[in-house]
Tab-separated table of C-alpha atoms in Angstrom:
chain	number	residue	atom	x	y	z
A	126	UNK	CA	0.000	0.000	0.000
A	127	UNK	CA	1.322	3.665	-1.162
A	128	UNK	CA	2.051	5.910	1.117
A	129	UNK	CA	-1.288	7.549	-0.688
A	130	UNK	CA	-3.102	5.071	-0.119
A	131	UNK	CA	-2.526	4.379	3.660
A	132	UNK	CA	-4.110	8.700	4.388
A	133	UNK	CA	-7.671	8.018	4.058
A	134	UNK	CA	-8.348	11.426	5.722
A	135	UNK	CA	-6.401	12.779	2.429
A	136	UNK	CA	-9.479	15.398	0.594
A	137	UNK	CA	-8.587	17.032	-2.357
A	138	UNK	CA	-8.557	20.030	-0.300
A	139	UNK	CA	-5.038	18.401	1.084
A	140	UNK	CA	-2.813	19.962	-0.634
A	141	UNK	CA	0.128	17.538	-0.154
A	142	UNK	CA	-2.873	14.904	-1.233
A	143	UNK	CA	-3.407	16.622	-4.566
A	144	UNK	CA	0.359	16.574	-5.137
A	145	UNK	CA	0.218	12.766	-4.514
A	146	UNK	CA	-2.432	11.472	-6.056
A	147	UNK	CA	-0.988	13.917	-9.509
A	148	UNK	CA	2.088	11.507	-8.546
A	149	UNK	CA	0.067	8.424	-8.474
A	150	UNK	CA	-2.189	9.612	-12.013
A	151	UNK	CA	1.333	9.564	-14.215
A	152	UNK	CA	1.105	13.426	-14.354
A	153	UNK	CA	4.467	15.882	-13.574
A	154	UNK	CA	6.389	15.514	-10.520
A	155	UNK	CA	6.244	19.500	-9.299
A	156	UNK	CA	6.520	20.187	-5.252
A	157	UNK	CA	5.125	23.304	-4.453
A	158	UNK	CA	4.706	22.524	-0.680
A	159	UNK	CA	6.963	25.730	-0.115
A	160	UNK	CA	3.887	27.271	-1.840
A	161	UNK	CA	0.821	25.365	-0.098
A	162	UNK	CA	-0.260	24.418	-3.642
A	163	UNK	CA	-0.158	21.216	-5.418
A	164	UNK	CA	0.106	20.221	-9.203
A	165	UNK	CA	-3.445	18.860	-9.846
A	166	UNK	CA	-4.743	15.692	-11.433
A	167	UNK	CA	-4.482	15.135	-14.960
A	168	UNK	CA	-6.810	12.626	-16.904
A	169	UNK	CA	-6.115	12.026	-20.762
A	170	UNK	CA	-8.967	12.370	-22.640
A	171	UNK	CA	-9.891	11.553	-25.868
A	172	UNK	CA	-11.163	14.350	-27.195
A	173	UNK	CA	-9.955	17.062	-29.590
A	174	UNK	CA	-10.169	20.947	-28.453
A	175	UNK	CA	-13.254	22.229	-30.464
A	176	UNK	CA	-12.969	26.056	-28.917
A	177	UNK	CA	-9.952	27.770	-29.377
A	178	UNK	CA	-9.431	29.929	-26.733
A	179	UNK	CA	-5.578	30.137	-26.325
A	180	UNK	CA	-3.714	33.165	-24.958
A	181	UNK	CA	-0.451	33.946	-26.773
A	182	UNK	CA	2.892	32.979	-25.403
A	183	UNK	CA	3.215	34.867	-21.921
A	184	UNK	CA	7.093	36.486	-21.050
A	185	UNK	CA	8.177	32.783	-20.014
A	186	UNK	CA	6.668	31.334	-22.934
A	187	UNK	CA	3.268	29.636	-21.794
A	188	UNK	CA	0.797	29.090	-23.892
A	189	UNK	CA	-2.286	28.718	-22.362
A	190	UNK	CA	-3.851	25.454	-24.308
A	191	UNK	CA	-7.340	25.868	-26.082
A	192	UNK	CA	-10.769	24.674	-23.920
A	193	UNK	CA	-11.984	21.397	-24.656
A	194	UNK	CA	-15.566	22.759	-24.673
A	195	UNK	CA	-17.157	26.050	-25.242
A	196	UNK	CA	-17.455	28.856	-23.129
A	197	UNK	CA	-21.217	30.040	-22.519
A	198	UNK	CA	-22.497	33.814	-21.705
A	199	UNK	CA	-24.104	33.563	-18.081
A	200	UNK	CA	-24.792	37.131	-17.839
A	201	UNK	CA	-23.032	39.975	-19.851
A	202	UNK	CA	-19.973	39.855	-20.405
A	203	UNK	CA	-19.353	36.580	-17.707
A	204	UNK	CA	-18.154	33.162	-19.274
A	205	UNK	CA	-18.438	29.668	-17.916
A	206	UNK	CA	-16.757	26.826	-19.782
A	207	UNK	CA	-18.694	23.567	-20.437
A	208	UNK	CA	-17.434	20.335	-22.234
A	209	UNK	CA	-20.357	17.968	-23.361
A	210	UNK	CA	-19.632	14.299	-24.777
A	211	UNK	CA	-21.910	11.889	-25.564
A	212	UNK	CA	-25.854	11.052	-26.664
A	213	UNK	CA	-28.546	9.525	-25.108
A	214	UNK	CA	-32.182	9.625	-24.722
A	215	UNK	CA	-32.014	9.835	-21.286
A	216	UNK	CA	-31.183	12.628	-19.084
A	217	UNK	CA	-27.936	14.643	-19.279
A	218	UNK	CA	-25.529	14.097	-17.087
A	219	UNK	CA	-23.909	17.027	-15.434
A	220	UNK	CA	-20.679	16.781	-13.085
A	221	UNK	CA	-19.737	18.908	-10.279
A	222	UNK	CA	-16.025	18.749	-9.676
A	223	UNK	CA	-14.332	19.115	-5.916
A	224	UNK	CA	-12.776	21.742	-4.453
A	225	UNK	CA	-9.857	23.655	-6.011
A	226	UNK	CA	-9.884	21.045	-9.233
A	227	UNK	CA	-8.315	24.210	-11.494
A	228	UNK	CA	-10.247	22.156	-14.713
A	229	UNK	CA	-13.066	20.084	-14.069
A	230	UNK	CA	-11.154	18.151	-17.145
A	231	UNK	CA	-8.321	16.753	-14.514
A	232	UNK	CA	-10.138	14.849	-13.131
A	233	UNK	CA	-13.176	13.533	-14.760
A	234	UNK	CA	-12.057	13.356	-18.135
A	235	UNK	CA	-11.867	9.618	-17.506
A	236	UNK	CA	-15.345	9.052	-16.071
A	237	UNK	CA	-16.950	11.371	-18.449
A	238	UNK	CA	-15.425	9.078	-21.350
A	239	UNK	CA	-16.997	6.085	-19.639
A	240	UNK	CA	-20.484	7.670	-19.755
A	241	UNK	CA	-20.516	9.569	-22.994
A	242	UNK	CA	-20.870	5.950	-24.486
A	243	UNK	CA	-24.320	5.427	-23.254
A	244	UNK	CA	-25.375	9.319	-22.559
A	245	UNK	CA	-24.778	12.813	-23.011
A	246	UNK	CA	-22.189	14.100	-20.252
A	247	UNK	CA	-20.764	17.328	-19.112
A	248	UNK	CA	-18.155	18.954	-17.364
A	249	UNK	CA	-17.868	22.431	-16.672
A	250	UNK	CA	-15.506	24.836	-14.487
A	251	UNK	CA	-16.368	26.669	-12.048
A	252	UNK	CA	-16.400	30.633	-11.801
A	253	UNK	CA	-12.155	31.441	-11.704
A	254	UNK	CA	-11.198	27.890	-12.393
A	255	UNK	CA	-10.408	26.235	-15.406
A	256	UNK	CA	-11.156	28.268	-19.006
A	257	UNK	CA	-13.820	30.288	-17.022
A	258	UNK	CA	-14.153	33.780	-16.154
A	259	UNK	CA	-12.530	35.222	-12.931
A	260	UNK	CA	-15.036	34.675	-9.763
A	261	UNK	CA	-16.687	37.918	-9.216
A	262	UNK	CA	-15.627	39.711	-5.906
A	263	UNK	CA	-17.333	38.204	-2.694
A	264	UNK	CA	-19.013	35.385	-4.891
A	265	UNK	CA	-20.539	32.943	-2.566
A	266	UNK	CA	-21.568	28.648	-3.140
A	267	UNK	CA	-24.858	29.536	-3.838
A	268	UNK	CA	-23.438	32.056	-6.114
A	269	UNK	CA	-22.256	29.396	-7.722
A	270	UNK	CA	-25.205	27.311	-7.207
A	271	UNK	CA	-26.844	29.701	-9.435
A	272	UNK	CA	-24.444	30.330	-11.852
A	273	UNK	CA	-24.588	26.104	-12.856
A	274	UNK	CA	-28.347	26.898	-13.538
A	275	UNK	CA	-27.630	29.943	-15.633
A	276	UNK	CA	-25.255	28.163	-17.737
A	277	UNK	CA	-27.083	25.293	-18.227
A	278	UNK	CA	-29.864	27.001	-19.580
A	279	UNK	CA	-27.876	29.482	-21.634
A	280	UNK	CA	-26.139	25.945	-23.098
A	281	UNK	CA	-29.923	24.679	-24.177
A	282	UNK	CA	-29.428	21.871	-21.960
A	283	UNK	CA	-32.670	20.652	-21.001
A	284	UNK	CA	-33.620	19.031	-17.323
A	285	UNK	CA	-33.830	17.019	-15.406
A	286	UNK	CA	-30.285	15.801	-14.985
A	287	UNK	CA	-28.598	13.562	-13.125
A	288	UNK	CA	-26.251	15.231	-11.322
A	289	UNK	CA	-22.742	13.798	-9.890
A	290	UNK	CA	-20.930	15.297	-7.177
A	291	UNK	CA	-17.466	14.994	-6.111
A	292	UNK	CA	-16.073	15.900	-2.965
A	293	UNK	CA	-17.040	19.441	-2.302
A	294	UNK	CA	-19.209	18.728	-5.301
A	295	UNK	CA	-21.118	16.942	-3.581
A	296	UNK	CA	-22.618	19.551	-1.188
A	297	UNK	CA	-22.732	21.890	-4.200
A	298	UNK	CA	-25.400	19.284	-5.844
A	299	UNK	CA	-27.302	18.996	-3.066
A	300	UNK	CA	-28.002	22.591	-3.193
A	301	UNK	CA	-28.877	22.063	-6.163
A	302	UNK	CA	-31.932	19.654	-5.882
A	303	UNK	CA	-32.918	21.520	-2.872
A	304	UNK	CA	-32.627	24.961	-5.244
A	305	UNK	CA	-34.170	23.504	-8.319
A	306	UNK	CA	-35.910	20.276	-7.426
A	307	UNK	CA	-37.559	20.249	-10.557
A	308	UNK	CA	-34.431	20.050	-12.631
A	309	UNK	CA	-33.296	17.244	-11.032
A	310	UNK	CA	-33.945	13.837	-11.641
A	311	UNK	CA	-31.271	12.092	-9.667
A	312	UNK	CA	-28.266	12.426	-7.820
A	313	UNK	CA	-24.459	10.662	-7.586
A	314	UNK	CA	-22.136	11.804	-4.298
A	315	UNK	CA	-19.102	10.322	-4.893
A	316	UNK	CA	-17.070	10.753	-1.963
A	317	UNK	CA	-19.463	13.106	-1.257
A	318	UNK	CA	-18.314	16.255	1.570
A	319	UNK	CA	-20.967	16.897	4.303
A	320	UNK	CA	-21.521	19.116	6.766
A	321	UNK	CA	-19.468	17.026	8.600
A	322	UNK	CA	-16.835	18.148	6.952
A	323	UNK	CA	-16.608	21.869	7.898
A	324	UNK	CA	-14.667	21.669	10.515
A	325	UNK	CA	-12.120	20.627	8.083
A	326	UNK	CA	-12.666	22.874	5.348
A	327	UNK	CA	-12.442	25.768	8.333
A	328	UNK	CA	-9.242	24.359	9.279
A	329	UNK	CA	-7.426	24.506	5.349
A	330	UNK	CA	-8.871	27.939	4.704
A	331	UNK	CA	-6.961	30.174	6.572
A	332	UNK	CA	-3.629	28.612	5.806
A	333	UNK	CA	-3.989	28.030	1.905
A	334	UNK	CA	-5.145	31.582	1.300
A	335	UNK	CA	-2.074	32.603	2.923
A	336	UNK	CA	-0.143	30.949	0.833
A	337	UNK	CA	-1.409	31.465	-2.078
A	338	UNK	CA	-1.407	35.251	-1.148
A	339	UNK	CA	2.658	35.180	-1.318
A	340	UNK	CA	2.355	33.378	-4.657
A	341	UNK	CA	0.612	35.528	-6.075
A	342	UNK	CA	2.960	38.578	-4.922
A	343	UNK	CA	5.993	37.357	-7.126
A	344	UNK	CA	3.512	36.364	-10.218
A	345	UNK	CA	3.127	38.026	-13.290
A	346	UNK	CA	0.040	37.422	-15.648
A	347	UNK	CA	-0.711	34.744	-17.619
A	348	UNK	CA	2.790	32.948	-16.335
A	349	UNK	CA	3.122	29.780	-14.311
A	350	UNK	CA	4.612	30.982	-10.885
A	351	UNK	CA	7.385	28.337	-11.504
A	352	UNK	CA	9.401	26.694	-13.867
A	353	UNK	CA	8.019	22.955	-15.633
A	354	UNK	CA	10.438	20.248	-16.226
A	355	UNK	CA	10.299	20.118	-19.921
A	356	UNK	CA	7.149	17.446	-21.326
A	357	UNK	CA	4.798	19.051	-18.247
A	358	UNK	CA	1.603	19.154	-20.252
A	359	UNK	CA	-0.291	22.824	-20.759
A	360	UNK	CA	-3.099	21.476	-18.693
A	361	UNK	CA	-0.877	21.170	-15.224
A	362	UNK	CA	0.647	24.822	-16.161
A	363	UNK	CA	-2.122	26.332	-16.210
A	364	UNK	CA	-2.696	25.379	-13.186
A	365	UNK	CA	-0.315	27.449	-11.681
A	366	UNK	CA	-0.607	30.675	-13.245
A	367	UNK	CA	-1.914	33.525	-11.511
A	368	UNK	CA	-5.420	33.758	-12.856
A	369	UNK	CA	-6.435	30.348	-11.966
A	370	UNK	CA	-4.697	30.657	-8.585
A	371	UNK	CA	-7.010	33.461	-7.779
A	372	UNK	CA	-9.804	31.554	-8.422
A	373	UNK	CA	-8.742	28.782	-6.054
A	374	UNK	CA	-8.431	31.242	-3.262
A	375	UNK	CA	-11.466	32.645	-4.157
A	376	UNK	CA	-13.052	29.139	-3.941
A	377	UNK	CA	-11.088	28.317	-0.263
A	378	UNK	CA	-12.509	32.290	0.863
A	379	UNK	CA	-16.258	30.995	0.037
A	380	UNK	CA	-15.722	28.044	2.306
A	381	UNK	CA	-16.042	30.983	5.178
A	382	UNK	CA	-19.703	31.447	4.544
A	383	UNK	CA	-20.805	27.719	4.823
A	384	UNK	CA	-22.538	27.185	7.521
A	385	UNK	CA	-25.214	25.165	9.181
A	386	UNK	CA	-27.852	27.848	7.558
A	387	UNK	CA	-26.380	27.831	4.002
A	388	UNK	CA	-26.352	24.265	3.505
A	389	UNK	CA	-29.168	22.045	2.365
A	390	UNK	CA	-31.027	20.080	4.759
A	391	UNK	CA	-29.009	17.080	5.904
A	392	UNK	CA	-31.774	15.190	7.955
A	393	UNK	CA	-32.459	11.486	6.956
A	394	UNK	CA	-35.386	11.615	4.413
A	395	UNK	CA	-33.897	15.337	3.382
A	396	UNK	CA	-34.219	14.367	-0.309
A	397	UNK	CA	-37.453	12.615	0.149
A	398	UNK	CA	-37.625	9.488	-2.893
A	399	UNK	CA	-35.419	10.968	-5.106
A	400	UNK	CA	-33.087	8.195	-6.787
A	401	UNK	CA	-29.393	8.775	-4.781
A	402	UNK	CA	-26.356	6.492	-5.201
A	403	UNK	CA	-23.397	7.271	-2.718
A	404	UNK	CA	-20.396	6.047	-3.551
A	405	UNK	CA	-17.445	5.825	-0.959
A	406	UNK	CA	-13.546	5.088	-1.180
A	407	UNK	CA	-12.645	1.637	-0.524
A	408	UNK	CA	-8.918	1.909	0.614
A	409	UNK	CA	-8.058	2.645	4.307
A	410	UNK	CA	-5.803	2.130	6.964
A	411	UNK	CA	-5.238	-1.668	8.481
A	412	UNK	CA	-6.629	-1.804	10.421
A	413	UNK	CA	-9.538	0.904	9.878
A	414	UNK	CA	-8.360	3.941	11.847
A	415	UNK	CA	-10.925	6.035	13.582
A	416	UNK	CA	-11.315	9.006	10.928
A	417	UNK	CA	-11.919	6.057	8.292
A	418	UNK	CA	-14.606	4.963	10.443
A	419	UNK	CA	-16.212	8.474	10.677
A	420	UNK	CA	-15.758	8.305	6.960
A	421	UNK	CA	-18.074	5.431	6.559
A	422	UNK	CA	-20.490	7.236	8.879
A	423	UNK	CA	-20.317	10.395	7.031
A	424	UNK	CA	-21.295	7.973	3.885
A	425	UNK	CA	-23.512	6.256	5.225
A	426	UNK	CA	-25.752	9.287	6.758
A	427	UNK	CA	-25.552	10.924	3.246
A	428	UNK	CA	-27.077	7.288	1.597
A	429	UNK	CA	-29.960	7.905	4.440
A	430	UNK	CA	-30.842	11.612	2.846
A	431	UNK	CA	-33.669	9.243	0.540
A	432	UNK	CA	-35.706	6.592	0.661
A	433	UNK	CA	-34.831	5.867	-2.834
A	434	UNK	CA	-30.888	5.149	-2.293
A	435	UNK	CA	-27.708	2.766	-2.324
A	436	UNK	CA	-24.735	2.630	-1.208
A	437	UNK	CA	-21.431	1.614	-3.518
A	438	UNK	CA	-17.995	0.806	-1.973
A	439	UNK	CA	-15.116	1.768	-4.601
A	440	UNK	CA	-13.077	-0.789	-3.240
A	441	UNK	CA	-9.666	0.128	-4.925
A	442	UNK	CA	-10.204	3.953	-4.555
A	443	UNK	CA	-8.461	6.762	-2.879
A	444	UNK	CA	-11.176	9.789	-2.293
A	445	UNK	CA	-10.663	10.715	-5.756
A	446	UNK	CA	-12.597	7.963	-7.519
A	447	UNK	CA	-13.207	8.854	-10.536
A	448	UNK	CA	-9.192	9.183	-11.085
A	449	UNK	CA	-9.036	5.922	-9.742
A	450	UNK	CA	-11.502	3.634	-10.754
A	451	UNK	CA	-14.167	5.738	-13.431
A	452	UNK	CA	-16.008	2.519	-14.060
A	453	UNK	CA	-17.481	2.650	-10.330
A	454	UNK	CA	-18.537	6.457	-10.893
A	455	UNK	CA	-19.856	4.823	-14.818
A	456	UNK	CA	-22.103	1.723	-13.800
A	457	UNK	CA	-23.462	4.068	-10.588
A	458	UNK	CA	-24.824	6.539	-13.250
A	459	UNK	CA	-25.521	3.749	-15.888
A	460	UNK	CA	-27.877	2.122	-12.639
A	461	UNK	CA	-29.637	5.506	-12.292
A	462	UNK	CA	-30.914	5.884	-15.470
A	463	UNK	CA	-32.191	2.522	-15.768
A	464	UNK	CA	-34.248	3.111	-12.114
A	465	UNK	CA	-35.756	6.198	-14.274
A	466	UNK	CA	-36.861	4.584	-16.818
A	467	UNK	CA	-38.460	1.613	-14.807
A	468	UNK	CA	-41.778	1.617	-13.672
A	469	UNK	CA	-41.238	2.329	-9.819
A	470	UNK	CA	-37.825	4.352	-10.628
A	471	UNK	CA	-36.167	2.339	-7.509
A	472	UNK	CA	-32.409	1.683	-7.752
């Protein structure tokens, strides 16, 4: 077992964490510990850029690469990038990456691959992150709540979706349905954060603002705050420049405002019948240490939010699961749509 693999506590709001599990994924080797920031996740994906949005060559010689996807008018002059793959006569599937994932693409290119075999899927990133516009000043979760609903029906995507949730995601989701119950026809929390989890959240905030703070006073614009061994792909740069660093503070800042009033209800029977699949990381200490234990709680009290629910154990996973093993995250939404279309829509 991988020294990865043996931190079960590891969220992808670890910084160190994210470092690894970009280790563990094949992508660059880059420590920015001194920094507090960590090279993200990178999935290969099988697609072929189809909106050219590049910057020219910044003083170091970056080029920012072209999005994947489009990018989609919110409100005037506001941008949100979305990358759709896929048909399907069912639902549209829309994901709803973690916390400080600078492109939704790093990490769920994999899983979205799975599913645009058998439906229509779609990523999209996040006010400040990814090929999106910078995060407006003071913009809160259910700022961004909101904003997934303006883009979606700016796109001419039409509900309900399925939506899937990771990590932070999954809170974000849940606001969702409890926002727009009507545009939702099922849910996937895959590793799913909780209000549990605030404490946590409360404790990275402070520390990974800060740091990102000093980065951000040496950086100049549209430049990588370091220097990539030579192969790093433009994906993992981009990462690091300054405009996408902003928006990862800016995301780490909103965590301030969550609270037991701004998040949706978390009583068993919250989300009524509506079709749920949890799915929770499989790997843990050996024996199970007591924070892996909490985990499964935490799970487990998430899978009681319906009446309509099950429970999936990705037994080879880390918390990021759809790095690891995209299949799980794949069948789990394949499942879904079959309950909607059966007579009784039960999982």
């Amino acid at each position: 077992m991988s020294s990865y693999e043996t931190r079960p506590s590891d969220r992808l709001y670890g910084l160190d964490a994210l470092r690894r599990t970009a280790l563990k994924a094949g992508a660059v080797a880059v420590s920015l510990l001194a920094l507090g920031v960590a090279a993200p996740v990178t999935a290969q994906s099988s697609s072929n850029p189809t909106a050219a949005d590049q910057a020219p060559a910044g003083p170091g010689g970056y080029v920012r690469p072209a999005a994947p996807g489009r990018l989609v008018e919110v409100v005037a002059d506001r941008r949100l990038h979305i990358f759709c793959k896929g048909e399907g006569s069912g639902p549209t599937v829309i994901f709803e990456a973690g916390l400080s994932q600078y492109t939704a693409n790093s990490t769920l290119a994999a899983t979205q691959d799975a599913i645009a075999g058998f439906a229509r899927a779609c990523t999209y990133d996040r006010s400040g992150m990814g090929w999106s516009d910078p995060t407006p000043e003071g913009w809160t979760y259910a700022d961004r709540t909101r904003d997934l609903h303006a883009l979606l029906q700016a796109a001419g995507l039409e509900g309900p979706f399925v939506l899937v949730g990771h990590s932070l995601g999954g809170l974000l989701i849940r606001a969702y349905a409890e926002a727009y119950p009507g545009q939702v026809a099922g849910l996937v929390l895959v590793d799913g954060s909780s209000e549990r989890d605030l404490p946590d959240f409360e404790a990275a905030r402070g520390p990974t603002v800060s740091q990102i703070d000093a980065a951000l006073a040496v950086s100049r614009p549209g430049v990588p705050i370091i220097g990539m061994p030579a192969g790093t792909s433009a994906e993992v740069q981009m990462a690091f420049t300054p405009e996408i660093l902003r928006g990862v503070k800016a995301e780490f800042e909103a965590l301030a405002g969550l609270d037991a009033a701004t998040l949706p209800p978390g009583a068993p029977g919250a989300l009524g019948q509506l079709p749920l699949i949890v799915i929770r990381r499989g790997r843990t200490m050996s024996p199970p240490s007591e924070a892996d234990l909490n985990h499964r709680r935490n799970q487990e009290s998430l899978a009681a939010l319906s009446s309509n629910s099950v429970l999936i154990v990705a037994e080879n996973s880390g918390h990021v699961i759809p790095l690891d093993e995209p299949q799980v995250v794949s069948d789990a939404v394949r499942r879904l749509l079959a309950a909607l279309n059966s007579p009784d829509r039960r999982l």
